[in-house]
PDB file of C-alpha atoms in Angstrom:
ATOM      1  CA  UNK A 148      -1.508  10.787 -16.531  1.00  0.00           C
ATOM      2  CA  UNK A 149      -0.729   9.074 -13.407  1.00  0.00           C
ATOM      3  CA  UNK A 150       2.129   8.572 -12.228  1.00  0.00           C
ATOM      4  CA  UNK A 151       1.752   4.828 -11.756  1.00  0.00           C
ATOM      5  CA  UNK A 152      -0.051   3.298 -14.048  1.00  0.00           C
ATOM      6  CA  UNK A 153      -1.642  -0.801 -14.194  1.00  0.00           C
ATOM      7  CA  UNK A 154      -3.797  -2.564 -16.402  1.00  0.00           C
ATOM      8  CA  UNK A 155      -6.308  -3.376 -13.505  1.00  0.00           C
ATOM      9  CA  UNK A 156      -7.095  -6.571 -15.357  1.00  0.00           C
ATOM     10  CA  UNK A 157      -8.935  -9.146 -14.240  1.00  0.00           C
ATOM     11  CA  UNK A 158      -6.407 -11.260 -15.725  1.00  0.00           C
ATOM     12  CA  UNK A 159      -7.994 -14.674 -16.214  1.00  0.00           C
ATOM     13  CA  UNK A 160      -5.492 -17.484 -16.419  1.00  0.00           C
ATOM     14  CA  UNK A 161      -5.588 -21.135 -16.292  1.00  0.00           C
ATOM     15  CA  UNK A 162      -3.679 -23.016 -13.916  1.00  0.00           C
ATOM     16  CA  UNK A 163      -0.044 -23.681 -14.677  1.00  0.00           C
ATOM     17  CA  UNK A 164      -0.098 -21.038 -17.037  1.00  0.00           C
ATOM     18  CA  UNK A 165       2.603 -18.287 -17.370  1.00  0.00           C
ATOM     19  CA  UNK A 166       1.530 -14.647 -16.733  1.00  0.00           C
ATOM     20  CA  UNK A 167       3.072 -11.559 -16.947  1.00  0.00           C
ATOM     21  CA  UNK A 168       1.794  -7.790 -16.106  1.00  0.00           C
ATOM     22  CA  UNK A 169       3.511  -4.283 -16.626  1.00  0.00           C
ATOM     23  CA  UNK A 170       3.931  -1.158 -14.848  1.00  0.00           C
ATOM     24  CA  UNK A 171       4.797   1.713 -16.182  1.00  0.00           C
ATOM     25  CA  UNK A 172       5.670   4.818 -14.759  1.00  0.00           C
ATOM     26  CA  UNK A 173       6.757   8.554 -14.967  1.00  0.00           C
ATOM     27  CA  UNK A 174       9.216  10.058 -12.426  1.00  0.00           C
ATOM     28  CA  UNK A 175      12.261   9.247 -14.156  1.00  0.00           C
ATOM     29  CA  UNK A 176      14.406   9.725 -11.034  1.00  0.00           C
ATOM     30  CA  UNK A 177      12.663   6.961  -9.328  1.00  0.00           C
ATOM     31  CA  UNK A 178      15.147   4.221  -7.835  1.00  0.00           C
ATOM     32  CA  UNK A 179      13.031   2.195  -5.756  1.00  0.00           C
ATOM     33  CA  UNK A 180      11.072  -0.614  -7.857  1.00  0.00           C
ATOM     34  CA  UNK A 181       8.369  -3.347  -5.706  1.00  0.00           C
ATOM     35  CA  UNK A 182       5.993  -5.629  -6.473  1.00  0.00           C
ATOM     36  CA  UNK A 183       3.072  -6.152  -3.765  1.00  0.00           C
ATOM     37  CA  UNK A 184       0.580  -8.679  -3.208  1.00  0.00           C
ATOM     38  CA  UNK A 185      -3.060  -7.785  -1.923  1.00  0.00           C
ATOM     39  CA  UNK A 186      -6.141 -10.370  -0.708  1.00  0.00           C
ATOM     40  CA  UNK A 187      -9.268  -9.229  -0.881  1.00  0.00           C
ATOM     41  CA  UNK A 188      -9.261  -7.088   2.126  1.00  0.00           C
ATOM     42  CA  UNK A 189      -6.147  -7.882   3.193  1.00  0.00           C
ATOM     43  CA  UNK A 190      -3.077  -5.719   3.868  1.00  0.00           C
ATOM     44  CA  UNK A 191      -0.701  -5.485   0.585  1.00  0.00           C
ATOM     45  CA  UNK A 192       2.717  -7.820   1.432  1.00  0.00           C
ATOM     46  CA  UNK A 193       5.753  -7.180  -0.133  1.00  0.00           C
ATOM     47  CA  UNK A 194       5.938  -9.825  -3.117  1.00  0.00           C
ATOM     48  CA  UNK A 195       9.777  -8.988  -4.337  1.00  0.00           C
ATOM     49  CA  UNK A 196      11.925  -5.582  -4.565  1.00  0.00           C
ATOM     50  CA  UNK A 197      12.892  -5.266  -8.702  1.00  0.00           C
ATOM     51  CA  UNK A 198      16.453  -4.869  -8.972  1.00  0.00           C
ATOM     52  CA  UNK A 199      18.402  -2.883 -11.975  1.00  0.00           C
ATOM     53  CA  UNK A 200      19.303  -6.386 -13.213  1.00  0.00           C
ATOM     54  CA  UNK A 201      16.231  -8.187 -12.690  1.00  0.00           C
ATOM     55  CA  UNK A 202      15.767 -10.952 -10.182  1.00  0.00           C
ATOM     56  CA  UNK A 203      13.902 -14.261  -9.439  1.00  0.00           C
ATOM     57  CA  UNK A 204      12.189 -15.634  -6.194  1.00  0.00           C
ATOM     58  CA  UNK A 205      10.695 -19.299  -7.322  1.00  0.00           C
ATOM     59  CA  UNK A 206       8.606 -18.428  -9.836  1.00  0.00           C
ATOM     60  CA  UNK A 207       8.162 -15.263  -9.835  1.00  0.00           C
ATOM     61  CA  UNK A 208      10.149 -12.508 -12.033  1.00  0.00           C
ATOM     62  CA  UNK A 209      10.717  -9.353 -11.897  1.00  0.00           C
ATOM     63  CA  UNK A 210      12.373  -6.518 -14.068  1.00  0.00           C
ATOM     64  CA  UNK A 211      13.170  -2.855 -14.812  1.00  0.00           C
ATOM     65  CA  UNK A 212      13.645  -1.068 -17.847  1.00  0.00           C
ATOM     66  CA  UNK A 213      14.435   2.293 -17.222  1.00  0.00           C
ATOM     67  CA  UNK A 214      14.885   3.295 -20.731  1.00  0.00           C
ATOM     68  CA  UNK A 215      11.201   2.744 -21.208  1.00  0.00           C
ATOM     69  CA  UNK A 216      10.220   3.582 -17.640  1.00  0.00           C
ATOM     70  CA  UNK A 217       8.056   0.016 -16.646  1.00  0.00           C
ATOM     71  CA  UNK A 218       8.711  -2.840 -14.656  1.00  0.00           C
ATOM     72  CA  UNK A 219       7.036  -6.178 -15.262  1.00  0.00           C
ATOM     73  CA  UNK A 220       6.214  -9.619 -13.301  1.00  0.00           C
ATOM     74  CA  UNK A 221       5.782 -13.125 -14.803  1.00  0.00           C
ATOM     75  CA  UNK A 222       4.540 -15.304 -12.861  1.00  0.00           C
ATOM     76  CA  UNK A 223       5.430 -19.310 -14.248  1.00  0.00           C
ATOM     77  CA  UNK A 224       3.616 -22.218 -13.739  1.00  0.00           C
ATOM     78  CA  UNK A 225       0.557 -20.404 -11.952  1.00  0.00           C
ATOM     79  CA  UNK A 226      -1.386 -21.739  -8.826  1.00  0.00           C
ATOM     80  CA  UNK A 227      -4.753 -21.284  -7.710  1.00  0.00           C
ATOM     81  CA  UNK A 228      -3.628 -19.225  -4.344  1.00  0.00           C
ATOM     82  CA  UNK A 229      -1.652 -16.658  -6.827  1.00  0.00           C
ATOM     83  CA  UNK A 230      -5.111 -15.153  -7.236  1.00  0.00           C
ATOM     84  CA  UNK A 231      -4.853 -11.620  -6.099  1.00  0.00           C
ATOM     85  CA  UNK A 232      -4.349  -8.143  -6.773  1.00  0.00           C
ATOM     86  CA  UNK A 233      -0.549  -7.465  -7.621  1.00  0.00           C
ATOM     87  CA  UNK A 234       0.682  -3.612  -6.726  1.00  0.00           C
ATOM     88  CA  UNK A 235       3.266  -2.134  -8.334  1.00  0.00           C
ATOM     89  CA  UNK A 236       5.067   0.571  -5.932  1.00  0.00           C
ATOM     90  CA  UNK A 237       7.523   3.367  -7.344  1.00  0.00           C
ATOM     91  CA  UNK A 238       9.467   5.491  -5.002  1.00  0.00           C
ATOM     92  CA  UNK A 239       9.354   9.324  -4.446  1.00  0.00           C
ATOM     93  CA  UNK A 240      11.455  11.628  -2.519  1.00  0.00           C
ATOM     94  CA  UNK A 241      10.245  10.308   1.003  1.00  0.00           C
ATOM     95  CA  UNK A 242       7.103   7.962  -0.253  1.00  0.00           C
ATOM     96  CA  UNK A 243       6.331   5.439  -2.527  1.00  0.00           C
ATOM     97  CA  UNK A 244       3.567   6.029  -5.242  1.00  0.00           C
ATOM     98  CA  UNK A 245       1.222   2.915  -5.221  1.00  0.00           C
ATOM     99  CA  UNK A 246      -0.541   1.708  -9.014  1.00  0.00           C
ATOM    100  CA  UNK A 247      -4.091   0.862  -8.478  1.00  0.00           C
ATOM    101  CA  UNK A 248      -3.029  -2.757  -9.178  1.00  0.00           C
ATOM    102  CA  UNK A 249      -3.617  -5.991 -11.742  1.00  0.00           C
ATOM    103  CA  UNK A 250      -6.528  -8.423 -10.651  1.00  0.00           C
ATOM    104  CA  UNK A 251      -5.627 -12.188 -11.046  1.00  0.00           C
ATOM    105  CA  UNK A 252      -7.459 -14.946 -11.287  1.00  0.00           C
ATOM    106  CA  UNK A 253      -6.545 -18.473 -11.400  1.00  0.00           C
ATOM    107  CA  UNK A 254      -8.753 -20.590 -12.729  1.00  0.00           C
ATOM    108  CA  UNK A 255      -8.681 -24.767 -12.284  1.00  0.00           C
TER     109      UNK A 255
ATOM    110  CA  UNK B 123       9.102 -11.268  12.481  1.00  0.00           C
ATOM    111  CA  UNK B 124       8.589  -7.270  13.920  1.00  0.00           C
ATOM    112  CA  UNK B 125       5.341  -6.263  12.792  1.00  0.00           C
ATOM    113  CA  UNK B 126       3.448  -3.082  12.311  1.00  0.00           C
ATOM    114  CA  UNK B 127       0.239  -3.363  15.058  1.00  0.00           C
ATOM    115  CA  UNK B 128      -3.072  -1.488  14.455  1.00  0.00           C
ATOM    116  CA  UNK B 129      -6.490  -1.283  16.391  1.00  0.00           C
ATOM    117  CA  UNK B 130      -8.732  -2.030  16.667  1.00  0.00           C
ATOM    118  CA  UNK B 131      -8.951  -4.310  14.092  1.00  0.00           C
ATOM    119  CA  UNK B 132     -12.959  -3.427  13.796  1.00  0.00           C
ATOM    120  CA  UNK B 133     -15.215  -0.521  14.706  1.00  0.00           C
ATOM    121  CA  UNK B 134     -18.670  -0.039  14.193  1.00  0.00           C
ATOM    122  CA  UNK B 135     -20.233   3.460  15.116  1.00  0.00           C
ATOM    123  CA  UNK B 136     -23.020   6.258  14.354  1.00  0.00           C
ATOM    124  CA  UNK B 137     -21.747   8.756  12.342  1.00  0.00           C
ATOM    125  CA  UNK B 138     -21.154  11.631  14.194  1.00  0.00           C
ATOM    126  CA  UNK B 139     -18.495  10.032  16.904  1.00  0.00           C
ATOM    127  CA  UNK B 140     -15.301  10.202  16.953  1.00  0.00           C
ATOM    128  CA  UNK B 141     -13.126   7.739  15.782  1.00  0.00           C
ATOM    129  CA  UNK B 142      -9.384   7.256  17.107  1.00  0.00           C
ATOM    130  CA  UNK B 143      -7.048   4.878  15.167  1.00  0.00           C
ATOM    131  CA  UNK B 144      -4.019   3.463  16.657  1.00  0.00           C
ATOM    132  CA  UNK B 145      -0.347   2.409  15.233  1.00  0.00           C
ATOM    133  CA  UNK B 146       2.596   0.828  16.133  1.00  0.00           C
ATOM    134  CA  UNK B 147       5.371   1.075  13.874  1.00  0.00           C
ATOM    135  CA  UNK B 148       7.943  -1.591  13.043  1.00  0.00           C
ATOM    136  CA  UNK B 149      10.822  -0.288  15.768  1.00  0.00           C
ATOM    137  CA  UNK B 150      13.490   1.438  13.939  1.00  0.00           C
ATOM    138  CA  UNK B 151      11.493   2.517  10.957  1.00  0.00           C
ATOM    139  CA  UNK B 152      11.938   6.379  10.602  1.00  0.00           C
ATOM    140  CA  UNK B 153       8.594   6.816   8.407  1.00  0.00           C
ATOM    141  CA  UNK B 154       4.656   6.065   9.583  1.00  0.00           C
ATOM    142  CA  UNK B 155       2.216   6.332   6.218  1.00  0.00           C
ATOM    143  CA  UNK B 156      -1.863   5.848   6.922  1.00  0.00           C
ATOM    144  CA  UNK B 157      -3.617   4.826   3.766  1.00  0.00           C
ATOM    145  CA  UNK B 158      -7.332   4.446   3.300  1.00  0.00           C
ATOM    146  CA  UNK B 159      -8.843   1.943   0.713  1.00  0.00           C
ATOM    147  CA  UNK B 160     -12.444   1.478  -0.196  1.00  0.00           C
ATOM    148  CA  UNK B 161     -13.920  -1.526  -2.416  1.00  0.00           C
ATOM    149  CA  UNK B 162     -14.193   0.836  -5.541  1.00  0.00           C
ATOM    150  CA  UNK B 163     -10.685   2.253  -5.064  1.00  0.00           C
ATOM    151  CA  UNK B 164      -7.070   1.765  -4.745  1.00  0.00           C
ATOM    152  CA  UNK B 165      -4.389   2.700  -1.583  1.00  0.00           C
ATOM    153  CA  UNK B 166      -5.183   6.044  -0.853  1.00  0.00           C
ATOM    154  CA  UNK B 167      -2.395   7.950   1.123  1.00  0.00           C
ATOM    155  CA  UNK B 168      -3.906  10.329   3.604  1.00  0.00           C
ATOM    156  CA  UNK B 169      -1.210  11.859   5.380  1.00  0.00           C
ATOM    157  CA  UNK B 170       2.721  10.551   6.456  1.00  0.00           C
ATOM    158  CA  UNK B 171       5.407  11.077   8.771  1.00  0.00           C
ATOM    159  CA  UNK B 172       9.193  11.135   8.728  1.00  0.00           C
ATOM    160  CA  UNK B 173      10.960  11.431  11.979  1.00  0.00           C
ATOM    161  CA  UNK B 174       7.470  11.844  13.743  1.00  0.00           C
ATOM    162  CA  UNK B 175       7.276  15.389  11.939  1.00  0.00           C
ATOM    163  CA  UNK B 176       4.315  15.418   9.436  1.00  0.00           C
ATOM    164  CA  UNK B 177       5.588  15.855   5.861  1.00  0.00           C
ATOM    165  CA  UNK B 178       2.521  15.696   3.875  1.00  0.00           C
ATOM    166  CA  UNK B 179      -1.225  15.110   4.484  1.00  0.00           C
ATOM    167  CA  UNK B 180      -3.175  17.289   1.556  1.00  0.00           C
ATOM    168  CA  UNK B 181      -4.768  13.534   0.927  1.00  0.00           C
ATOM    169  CA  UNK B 182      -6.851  14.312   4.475  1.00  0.00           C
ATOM    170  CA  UNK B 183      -9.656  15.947   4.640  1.00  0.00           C
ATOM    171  CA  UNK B 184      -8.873  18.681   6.869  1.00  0.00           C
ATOM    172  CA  UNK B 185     -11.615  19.295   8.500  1.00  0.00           C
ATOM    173  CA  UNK B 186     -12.617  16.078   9.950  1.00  0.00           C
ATOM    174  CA  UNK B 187      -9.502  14.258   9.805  1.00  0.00           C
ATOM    175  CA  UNK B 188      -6.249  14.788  12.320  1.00  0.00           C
ATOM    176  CA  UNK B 189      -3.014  12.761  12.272  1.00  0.00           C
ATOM    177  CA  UNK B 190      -0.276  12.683  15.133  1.00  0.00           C
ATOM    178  CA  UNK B 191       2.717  10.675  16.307  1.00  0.00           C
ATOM    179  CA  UNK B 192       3.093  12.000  19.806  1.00  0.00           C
ATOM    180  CA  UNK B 193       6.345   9.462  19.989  1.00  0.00           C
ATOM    181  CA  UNK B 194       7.807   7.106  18.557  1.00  0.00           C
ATOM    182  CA  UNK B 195       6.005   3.974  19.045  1.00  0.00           C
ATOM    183  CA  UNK B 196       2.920   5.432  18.225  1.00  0.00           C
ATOM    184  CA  UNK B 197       0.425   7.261  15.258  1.00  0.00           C
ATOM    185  CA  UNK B 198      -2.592   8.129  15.533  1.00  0.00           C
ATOM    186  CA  UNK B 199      -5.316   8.970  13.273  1.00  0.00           C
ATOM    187  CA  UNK B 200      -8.547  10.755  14.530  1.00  0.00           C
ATOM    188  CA  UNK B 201     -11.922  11.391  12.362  1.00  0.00           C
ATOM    189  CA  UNK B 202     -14.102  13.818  13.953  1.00  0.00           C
ATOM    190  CA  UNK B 203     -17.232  13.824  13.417  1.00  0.00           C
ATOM    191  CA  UNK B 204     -17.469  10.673  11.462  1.00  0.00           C
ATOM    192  CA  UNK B 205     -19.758  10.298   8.394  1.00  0.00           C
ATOM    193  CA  UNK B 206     -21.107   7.371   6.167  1.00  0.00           C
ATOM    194  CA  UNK B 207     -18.348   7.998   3.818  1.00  0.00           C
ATOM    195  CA  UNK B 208     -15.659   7.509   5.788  1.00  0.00           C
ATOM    196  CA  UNK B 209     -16.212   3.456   5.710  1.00  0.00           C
ATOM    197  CA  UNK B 210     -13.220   1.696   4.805  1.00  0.00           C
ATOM    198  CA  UNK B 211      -9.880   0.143   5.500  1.00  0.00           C
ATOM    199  CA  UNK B 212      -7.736   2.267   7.489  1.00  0.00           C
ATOM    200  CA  UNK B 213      -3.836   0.926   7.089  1.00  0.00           C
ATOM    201  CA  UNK B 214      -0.862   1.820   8.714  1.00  0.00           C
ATOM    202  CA  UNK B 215       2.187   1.154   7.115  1.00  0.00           C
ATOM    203  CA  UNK B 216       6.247   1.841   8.070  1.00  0.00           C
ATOM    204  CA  UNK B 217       9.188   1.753   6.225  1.00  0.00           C
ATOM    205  CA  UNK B 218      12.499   3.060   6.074  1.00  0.00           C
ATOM    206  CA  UNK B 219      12.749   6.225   3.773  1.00  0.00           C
ATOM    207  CA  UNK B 220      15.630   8.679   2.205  1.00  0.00           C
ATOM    208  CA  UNK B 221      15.367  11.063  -0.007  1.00  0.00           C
ATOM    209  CA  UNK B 222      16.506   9.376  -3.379  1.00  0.00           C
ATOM    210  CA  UNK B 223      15.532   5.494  -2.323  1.00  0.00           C
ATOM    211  CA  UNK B 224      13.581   4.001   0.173  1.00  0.00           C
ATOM    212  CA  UNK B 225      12.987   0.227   1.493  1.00  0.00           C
ATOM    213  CA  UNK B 226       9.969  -1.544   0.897  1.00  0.00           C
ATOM    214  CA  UNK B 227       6.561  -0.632   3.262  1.00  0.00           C
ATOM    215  CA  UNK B 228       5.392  -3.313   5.944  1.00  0.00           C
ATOM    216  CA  UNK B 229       1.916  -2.491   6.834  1.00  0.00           C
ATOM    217  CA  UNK B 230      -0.335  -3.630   9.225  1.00  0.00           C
ATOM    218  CA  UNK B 231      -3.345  -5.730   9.167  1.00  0.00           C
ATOM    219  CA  UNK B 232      -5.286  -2.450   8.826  1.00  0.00           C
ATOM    220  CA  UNK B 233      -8.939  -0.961  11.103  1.00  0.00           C
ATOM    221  CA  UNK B 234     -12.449  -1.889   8.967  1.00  0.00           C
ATOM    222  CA  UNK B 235     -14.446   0.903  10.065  1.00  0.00           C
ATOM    223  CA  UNK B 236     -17.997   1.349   9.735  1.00  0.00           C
ATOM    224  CA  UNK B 237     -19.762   4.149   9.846  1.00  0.00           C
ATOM    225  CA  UNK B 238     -23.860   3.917  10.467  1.00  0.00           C
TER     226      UNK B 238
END
C-alpha cells in the first residue's frame, strides 16, 4: 500500500460544478497536510496547507480527518483554468511524501 | 517573491555525456529535495539534503547519478554517463523541514532534459 494514495482520476466536470477529491494516507504521525497544483509540465505550486480545523481560500476547501487518516478538497463553482493535476503532500520525518495526484478537467 | 532558480531550463544531448544540473535554493530554507518526473509517472524523489548534509538518496541510481551541495546557495545534480532513459523533468525544490512538521515545498521551474 502506498503511503499516499489518489484516485488519479481524470475527473471530468462541467463548468461551475462543485468537485471534491480525497487523499488518504498511512503514517499516522503525520502533521503536515498540502494540497498542490501541477500544469502539464509545470512545476507543482502550493494550492493551500490543510489545517486540523479545516480552512477556505475562495473556493477552494480543504480538510483533515485524522481519525480516518484522509484529507479532501472541494473545489465550488469550477472554472475552466482549474484544470490540472491536484497533489496531495503528507509529511515525514524530514520530507514530504507526494500522491501521484487527481487529473481535472473542466469542461465548457 | 524569493524563488527557487534551476538551469538550464533545457538540455538536449547524446547519451553518453555528462549532464550537470544546477539549484538555487530559496535563501534561508534548511532543506534542498531533487525530484524527477516522467509523462507516465508521478514526483519521483531522487535524493535530499538537510543542512547541506545528504540524508537520503536510495531513489538515485548510484551508479550514474551524484548529488552535492558544496554550499549553501547551491545543489547540484550530475548524471554520468547519460542514457535514453534518463529523459525527464528534473525539479529542485526547498523548504523548511523539522523532524515532526515541515512547511510547504517551493520548487523551481524544473531542467527538461533530453537524452538522444
Amino acid at each position: 500500500r502506498k503511503e499516499v494514495e489518489q484516485d488519479p482520476g481524470p475527473f471530468n466536470v462541467p463548468e461551475g460544478a462543485t468537485v471534491a477529491f480525497n487523499c488518504t494516507y498511512s503514517n499516522s504521525a503525520s502533521q503536515s497536510f498540502f494540497w498542490y497544483r501541477q500544469d502539464c509540465r509545470k512545476e507543482p505550486k502550493l494550492l493551500m496547507s490543510v489545517y486540523s480545523s479545516g480552512n477556505e481560500d475562495g473556493r477552494f476547501t480543504a480538510q483533515l480527518n485524522r481519525a480516518s487518516q484522509y484529507i479532501s478538497l472541494l473545489i465550488r463553482d469550477s472554472k475552466l483554468s482549474d484544470s490540472a493535476t491536484y497533489l496531495c503532500v503528507v509529511n515525514r520525518i524530514y520530507q514530504l511524501i507526494w500522491g501521484a495526484g487527481t487529473k481535472l478537467i473542466i469542461k465548457p | 517573491d524569493a524563488r527557487v532558480t534551476q538551469t538550464p531550463r533545457h538540455k538536449v544531448t547524446e547519451m553518453g555525456q555528462e549532464v550537470t544540473m544546477r539549484c538555487q535554493p530559496i535563501l534561508g530554507h534548511n532543506t534542498v529535495f531533487w525530484y524527477r518526473q516522467t509523462m507516465m509517472q508521478g514526483l519521483e524523489l531522487l535524493a535530499y539534503f538537510r543542512n547541506r548534509a545528504p540524508l537520503d538518496d536510495s531513489g538515485m541510481p548510484k551508479d550514474r547519478f551524484s548529488a552535492e551541495m558544496p554550499d549553501a546557495t547551491l545543489a547540484t545534480l550530475k548524471i554520468q554517463p547519460s542514457e535514453p532513459r534518463d529523459s525527464a523533468v528534473y525539479f529542485c525544490a526547498s523548504g523548511l523541514v523539522g523532524v515532526s512538521s515541515n512547511q510547504p515545498q517551493h520548487f523551481g521551474d524544473g531542467t527538461r532534459l533530453s537524452i538522444l
